[in-house]
PDB file of C-alpha atoms in Angstrom:
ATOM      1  CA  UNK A   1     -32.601 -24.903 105.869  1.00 46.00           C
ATOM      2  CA  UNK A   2     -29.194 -22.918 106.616  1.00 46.00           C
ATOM      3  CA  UNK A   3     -27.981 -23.726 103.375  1.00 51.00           C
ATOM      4  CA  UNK A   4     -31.284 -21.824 101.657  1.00 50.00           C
ATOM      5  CA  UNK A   5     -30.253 -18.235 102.296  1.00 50.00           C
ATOM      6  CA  UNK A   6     -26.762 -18.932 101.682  1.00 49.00           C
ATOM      7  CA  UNK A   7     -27.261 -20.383  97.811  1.00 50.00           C
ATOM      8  CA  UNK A   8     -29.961 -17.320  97.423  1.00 47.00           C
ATOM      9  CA  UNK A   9     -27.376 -15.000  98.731  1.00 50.00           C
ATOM     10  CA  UNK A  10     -24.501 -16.452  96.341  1.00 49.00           C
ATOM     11  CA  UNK A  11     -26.989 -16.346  93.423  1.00 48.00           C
ATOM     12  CA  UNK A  12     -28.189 -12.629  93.955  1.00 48.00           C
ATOM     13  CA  UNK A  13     -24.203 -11.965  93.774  1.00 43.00           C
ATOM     14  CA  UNK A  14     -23.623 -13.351  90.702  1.00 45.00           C
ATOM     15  CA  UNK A  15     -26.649 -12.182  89.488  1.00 40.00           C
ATOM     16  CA  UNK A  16     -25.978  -8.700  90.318  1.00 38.00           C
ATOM     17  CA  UNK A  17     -21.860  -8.753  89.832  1.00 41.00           C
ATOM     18  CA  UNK A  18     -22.005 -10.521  86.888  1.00 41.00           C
ATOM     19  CA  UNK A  19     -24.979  -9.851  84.523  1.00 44.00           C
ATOM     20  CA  UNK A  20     -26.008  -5.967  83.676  1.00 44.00           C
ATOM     21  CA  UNK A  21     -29.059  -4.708  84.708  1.00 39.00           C
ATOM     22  CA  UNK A  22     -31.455  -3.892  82.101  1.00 43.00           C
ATOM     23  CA  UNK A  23     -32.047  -0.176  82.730  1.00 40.00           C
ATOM     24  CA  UNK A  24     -27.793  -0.108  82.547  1.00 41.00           C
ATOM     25  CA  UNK A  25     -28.116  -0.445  78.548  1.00 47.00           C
ATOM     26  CA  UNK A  26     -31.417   1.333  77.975  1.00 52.00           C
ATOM     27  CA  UNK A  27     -30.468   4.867  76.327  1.00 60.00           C
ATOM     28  CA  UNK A  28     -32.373   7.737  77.274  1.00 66.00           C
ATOM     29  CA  UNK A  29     -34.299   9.807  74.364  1.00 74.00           C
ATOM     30  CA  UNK A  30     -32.597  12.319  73.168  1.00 82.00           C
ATOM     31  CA  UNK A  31     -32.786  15.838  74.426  1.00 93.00           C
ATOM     32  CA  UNK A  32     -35.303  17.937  72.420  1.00 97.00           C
ATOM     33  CA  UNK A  33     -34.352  21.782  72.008  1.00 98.00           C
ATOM     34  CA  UNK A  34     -36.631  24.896  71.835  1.00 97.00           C
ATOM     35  CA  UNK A  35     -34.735  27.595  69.657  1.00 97.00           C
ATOM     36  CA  UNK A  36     -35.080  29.450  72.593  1.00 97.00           C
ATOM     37  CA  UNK A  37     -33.245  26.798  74.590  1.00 97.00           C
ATOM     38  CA  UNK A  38     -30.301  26.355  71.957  1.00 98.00           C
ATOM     39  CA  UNK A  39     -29.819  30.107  72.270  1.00 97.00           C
ATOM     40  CA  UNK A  40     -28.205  30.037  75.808  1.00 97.00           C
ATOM     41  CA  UNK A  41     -25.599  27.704  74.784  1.00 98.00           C
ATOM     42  CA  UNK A  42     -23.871  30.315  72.679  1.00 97.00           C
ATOM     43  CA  UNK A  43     -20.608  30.385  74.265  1.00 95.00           C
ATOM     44  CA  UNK A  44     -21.791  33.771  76.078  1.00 95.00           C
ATOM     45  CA  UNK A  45     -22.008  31.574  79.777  1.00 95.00           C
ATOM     46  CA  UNK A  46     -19.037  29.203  80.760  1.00 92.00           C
ATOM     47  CA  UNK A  47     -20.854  27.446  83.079  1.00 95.00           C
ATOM     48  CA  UNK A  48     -22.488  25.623  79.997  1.00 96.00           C
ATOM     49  CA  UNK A  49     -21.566  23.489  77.022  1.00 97.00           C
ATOM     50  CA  UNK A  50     -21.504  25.145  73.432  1.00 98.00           C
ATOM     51  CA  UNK A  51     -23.976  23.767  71.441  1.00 98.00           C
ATOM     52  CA  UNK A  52     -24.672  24.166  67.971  1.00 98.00           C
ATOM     53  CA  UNK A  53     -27.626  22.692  65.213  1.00 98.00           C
ATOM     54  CA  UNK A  54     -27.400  21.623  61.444  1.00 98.00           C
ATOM     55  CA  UNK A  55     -30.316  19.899  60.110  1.00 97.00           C
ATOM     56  CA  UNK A  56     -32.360  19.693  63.530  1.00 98.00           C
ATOM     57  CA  UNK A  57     -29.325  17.648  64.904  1.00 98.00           C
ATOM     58  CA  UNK A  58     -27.661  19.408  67.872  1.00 98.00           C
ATOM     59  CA  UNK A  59     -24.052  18.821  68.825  1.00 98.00           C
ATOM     60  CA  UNK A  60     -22.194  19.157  72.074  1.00 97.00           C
ATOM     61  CA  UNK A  61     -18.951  21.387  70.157  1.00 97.00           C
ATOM     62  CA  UNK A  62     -17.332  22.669  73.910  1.00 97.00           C
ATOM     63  CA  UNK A  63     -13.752  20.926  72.935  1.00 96.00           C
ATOM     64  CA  UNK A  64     -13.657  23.069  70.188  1.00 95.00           C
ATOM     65  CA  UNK A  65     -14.276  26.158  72.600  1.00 92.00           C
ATOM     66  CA  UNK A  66     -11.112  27.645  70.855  1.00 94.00           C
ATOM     67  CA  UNK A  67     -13.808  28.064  67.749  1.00 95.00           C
ATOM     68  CA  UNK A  68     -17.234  27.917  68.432  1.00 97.00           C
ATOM     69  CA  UNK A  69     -16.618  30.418  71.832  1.00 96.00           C
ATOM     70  CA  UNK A  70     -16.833  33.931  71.739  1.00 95.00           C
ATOM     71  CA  UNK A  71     -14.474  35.902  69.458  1.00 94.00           C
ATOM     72  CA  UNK A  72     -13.915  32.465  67.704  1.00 95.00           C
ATOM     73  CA  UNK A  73     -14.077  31.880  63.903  1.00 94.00           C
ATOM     74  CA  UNK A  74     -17.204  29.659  63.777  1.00 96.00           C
ATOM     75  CA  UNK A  75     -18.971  31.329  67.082  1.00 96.00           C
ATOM     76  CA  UNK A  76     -21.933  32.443  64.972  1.00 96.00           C
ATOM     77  CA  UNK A  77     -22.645  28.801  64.198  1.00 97.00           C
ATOM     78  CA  UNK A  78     -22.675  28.313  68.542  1.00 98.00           C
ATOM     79  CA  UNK A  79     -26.248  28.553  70.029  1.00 98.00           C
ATOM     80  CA  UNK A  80     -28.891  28.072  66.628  1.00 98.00           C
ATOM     81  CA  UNK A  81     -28.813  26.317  63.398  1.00 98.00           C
ATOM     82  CA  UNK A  82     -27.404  27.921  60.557  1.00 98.00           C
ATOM     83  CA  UNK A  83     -27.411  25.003  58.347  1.00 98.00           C
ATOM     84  CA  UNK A  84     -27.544  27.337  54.882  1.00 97.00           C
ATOM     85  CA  UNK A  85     -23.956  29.618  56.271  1.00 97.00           C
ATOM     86  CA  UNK A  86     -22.199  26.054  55.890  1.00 96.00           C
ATOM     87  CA  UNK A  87     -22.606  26.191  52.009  1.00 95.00           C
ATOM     88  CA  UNK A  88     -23.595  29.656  51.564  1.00 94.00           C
ATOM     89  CA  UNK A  89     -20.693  31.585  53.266  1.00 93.00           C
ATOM     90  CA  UNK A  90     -23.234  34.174  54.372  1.00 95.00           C
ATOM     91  CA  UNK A  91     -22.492  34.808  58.179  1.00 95.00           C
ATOM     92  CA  UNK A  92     -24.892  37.986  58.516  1.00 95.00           C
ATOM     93  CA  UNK A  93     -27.911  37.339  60.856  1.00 94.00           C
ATOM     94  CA  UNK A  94     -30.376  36.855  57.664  1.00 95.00           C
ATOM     95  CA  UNK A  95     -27.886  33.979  56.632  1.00 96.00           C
ATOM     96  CA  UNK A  96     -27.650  32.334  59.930  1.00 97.00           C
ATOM     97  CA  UNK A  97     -30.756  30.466  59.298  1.00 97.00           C
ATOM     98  CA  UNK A  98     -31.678  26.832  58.772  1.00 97.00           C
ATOM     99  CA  UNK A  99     -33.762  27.265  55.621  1.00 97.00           C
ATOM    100  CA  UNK A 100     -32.460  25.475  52.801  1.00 97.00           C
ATOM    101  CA  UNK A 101     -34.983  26.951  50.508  1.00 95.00           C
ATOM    102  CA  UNK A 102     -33.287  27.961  46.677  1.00 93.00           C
ATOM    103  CA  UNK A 103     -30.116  25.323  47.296  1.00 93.00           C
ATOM    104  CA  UNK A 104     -29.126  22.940  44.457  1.00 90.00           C
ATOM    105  CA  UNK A 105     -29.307  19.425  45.175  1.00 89.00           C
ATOM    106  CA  UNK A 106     -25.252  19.466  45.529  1.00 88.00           C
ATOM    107  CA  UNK A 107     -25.366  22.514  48.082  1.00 92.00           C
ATOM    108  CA  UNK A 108     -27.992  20.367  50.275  1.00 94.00           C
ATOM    109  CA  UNK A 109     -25.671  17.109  50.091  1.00 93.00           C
ATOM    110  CA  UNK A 110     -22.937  19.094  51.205  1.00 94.00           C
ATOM    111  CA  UNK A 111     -24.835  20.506  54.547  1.00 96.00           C
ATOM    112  CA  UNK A 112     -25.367  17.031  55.027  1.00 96.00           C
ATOM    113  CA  UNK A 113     -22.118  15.906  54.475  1.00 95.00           C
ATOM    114  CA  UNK A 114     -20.952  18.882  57.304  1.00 97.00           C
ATOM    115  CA  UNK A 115     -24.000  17.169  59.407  1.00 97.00           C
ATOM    116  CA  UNK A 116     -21.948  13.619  58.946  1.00 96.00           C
ATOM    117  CA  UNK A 117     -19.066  15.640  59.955  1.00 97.00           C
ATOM    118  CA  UNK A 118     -20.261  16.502  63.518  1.00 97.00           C
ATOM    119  CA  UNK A 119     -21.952  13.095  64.079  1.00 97.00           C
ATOM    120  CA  UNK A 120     -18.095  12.141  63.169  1.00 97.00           C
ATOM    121  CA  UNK A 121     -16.287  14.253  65.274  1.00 97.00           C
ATOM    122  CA  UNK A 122     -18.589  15.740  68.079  1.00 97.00           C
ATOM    123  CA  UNK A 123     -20.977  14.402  70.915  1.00 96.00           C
ATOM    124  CA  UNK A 124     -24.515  14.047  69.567  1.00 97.00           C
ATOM    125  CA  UNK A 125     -26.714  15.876  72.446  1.00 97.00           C
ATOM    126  CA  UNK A 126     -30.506  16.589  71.233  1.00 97.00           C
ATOM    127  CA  UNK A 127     -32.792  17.569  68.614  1.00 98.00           C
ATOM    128  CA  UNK A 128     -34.031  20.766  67.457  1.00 98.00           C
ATOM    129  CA  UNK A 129     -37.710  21.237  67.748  1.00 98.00           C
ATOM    130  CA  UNK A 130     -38.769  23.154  64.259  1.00 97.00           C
ATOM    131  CA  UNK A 131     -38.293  22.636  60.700  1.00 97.00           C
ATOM    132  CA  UNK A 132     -36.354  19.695  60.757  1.00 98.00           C
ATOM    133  CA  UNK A 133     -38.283  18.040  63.669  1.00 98.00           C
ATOM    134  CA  UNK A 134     -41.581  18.259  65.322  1.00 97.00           C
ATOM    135  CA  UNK A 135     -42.607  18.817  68.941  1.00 95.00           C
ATOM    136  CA  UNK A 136     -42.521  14.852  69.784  1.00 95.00           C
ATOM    137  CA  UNK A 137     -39.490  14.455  67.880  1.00 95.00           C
ATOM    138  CA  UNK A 138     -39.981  13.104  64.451  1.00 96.00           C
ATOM    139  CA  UNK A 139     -38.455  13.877  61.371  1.00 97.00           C
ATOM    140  CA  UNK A 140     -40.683  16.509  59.228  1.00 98.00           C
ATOM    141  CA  UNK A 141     -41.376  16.437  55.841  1.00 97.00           C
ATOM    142  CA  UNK A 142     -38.900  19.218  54.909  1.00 97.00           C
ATOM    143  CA  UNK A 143     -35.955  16.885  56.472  1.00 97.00           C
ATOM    144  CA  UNK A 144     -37.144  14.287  54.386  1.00 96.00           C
ATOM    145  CA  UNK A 145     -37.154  16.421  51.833  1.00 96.00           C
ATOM    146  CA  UNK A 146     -33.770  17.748  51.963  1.00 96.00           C
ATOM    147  CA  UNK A 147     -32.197  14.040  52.485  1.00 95.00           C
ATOM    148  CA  UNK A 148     -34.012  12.831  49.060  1.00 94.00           C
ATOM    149  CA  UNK A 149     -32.708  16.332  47.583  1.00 92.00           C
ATOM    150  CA  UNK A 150     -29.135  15.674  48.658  1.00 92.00           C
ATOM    151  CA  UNK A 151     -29.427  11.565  47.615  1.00 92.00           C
ATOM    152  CA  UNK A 152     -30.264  13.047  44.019  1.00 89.00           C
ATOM    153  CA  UNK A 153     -27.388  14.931  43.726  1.00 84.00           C
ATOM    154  CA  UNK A 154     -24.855  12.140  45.020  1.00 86.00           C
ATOM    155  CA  UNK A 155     -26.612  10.407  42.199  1.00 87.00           C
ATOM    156  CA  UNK A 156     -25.805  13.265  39.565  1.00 84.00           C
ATOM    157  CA  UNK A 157     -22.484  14.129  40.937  1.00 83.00           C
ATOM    158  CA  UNK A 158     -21.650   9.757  40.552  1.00 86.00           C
ATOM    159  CA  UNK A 159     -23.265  10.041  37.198  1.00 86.00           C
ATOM    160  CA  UNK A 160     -21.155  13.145  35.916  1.00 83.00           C
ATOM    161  CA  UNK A 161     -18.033  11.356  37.339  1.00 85.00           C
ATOM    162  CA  UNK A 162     -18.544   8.458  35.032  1.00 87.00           C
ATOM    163  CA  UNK A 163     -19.373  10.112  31.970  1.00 85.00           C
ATOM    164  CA  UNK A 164     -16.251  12.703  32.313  1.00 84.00           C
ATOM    165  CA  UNK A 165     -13.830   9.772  32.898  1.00 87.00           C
ATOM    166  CA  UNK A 166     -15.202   8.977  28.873  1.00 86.00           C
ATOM    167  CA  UNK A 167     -13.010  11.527  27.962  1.00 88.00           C
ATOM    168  CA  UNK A 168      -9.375  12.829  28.693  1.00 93.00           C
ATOM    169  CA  UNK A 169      -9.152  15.797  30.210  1.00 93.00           C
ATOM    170  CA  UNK A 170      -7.235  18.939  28.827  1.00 95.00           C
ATOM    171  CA  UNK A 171      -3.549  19.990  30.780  1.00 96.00           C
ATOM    172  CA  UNK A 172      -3.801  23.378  32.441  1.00 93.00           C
ATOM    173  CA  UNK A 173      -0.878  25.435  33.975  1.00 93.00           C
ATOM    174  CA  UNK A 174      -0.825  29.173  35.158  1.00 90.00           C
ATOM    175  CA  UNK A 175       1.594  31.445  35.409  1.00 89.00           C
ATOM    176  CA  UNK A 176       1.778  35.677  36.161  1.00 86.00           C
ATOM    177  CA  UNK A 177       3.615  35.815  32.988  1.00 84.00           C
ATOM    178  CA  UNK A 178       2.080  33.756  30.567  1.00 81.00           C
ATOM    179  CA  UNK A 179      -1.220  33.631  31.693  1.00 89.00           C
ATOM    180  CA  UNK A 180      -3.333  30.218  31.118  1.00 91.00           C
ATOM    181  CA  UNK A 181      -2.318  27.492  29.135  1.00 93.00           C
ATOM    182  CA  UNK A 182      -4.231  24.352  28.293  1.00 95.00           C
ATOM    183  CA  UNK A 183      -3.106  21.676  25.938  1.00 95.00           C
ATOM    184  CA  UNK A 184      -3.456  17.894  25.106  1.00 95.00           C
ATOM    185  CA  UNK A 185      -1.044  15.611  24.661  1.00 94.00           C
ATOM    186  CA  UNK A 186      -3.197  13.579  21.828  1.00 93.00           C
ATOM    187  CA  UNK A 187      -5.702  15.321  20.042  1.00 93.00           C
ATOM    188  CA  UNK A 188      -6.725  19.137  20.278  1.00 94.00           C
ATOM    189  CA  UNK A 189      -8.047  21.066  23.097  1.00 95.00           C
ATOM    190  CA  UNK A 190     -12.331  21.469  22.748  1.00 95.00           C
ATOM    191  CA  UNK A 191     -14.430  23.096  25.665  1.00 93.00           C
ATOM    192  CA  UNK A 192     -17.821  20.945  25.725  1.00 91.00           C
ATOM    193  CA  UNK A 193     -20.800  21.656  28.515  1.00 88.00           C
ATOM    194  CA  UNK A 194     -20.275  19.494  31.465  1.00 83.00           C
ATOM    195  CA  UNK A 195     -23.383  17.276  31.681  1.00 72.00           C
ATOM    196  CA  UNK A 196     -26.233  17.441  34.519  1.00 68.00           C
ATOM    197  CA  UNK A 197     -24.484  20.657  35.848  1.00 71.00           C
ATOM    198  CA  UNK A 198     -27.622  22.366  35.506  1.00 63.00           C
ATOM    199  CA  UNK A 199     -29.118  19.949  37.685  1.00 63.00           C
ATOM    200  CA  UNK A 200     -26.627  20.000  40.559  1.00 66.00           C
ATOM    201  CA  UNK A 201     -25.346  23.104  40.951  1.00 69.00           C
ATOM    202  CA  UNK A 202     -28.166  25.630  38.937  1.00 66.00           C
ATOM    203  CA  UNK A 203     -25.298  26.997  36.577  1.00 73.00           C
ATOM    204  CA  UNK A 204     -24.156  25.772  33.312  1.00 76.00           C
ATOM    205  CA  UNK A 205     -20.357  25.284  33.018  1.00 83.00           C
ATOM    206  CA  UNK A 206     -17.496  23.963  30.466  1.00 90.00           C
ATOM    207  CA  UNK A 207     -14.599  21.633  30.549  1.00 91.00           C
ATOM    208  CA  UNK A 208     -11.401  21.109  28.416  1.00 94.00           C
ATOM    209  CA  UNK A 209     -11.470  17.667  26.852  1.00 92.00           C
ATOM    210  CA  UNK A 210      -8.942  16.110  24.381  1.00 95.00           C
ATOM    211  CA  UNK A 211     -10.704  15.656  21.267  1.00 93.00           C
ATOM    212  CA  UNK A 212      -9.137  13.055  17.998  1.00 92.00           C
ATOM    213  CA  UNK A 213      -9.454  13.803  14.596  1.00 91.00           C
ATOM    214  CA  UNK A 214     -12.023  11.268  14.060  1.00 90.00           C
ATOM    215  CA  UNK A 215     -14.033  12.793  16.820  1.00 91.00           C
ATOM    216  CA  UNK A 216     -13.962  16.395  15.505  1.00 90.00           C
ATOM    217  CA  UNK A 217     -17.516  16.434  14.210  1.00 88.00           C
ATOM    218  CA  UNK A 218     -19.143  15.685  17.215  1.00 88.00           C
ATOM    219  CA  UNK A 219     -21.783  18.281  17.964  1.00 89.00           C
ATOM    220  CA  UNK A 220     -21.000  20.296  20.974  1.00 89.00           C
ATOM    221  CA  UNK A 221     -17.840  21.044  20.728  1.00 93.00           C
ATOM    222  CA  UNK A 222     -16.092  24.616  20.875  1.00 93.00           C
ATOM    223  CA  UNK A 223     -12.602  25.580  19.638  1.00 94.00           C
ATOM    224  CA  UNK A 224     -11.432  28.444  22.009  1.00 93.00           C
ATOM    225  CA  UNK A 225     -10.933  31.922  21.144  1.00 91.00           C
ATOM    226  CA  UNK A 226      -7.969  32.537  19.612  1.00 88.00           C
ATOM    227  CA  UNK A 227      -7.173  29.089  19.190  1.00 91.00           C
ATOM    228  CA  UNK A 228      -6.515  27.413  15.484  1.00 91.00           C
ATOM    229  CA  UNK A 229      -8.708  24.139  15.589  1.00 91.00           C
ATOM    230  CA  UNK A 230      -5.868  21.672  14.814  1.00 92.00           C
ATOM    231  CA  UNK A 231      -3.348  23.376  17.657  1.00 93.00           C
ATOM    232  CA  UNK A 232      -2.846  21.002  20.377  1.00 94.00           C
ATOM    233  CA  UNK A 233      -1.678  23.801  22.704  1.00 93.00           C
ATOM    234  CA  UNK A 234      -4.414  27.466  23.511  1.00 93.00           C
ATOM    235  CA  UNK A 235      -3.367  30.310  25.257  1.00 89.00           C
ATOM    236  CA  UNK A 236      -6.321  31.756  27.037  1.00 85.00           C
TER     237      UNK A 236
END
């Protein structure tokens, strides 16, 4: 009967010493924020962390304090999320907001891409209750929106990238002097619309490809100003 307690005793020890008690792994929810909440971690009170939001995501930024505090460079991102500023340089109070509304697929992948960044490099510490994320914490239709936005343009951008490297692109240089300078080392200097840039950014736009003799005649192609269309070096 002695020995009873004793092997109970030895068995609790190893239970306890030596495998982890379930609540020890369980992680706890993550915190959801009020807009009204965010707001205090601003930088304004040193007794608290410096928060900031992108996308609904909130991030603990206080080892950057150097930045995100007050009088530092990125302070107006500290205490709200002002996911369009990231892409739209904007930093006035109408441009510290989190509406994404009017962005090009490209503009929304890079917010997300600056999201990736803090996930990266900060601590993760809550949700945002609002556009990005309800009242019990789910994902709203405008984040899913904005995540199927920015997965389009990674496709166009990927798509672009492949159909440029069909072509060789023109030599540049720039000088005070001189001014700009493009030529080719085979073939002759042709500006031609870069393809889905409509689509990713909202603005049409040109490169400088090296075009062959036997690809002259291809439609699209423009000879710059000023520029014979057999010289393999244009002076802009």
């Amino acid at each position: 009967f002695f020995g009873i307690p004793i092997c109970l005793t030895l068995l609790s020890f190893f239970v306890f010493r030596f495998l982890p008690l379930k609540h020890s792994n369980e992680q706890k929810p993550p915190r959801l924020f009020t807009a009204e909440e965010l707001s205090l971690y601003n930088g304004t009170d040193s007794r608290l962390p410096i928060l900031l939001g992108i996308m609904g995501s909130v991030f603990d930024v206080s080892k950057g304090n150097t930045h995100y505090a007050i009088g530092g460079g990125y302070n107006h991102f500290s205490g709200r999320d002002a996911s369009r500023a990231f892409v739209s340089g904007n930093f006035k109070e109408e441009g510290l907001t989190d509406d994404l509304t009017g962005l090009t697929s490209s503009e929304v992948k890079s917010v997300l891409d600056w999201r990736d960044f803090y996930f990266r490099s900060y601590e993760y510490a809550g949700k945002l209750e609002g556009r990005y994320y309800d009242r019990y914490g789910n994902p709203t239709k405008f984040l899913k929106g904005a995540e199927s936005k920015a997965a389009r343009g990674a496709q166009l951008l990927e798509k672009q990238k492949i159909e440029e490297a069909k072509a060789t692109s023109c030599n540049s240089k720039w000088s005070q002097e001189d001014g700009s300078e493009v030529w080719c080392d085979e073939g002759y200097p042709r500006l031609v619309q870069r393809p889905h840039e409509i689509a990713i950014t909202g603005k049409a736009s040109k490169r400088c490809i090296c075009i062959k003799d036997d690809e002259l005649g291809r439609p699209g192609l423009e000879v710059y100003n000023g520029c014979e269309p057999h010289e393999t070096k244009c002076r802009l």
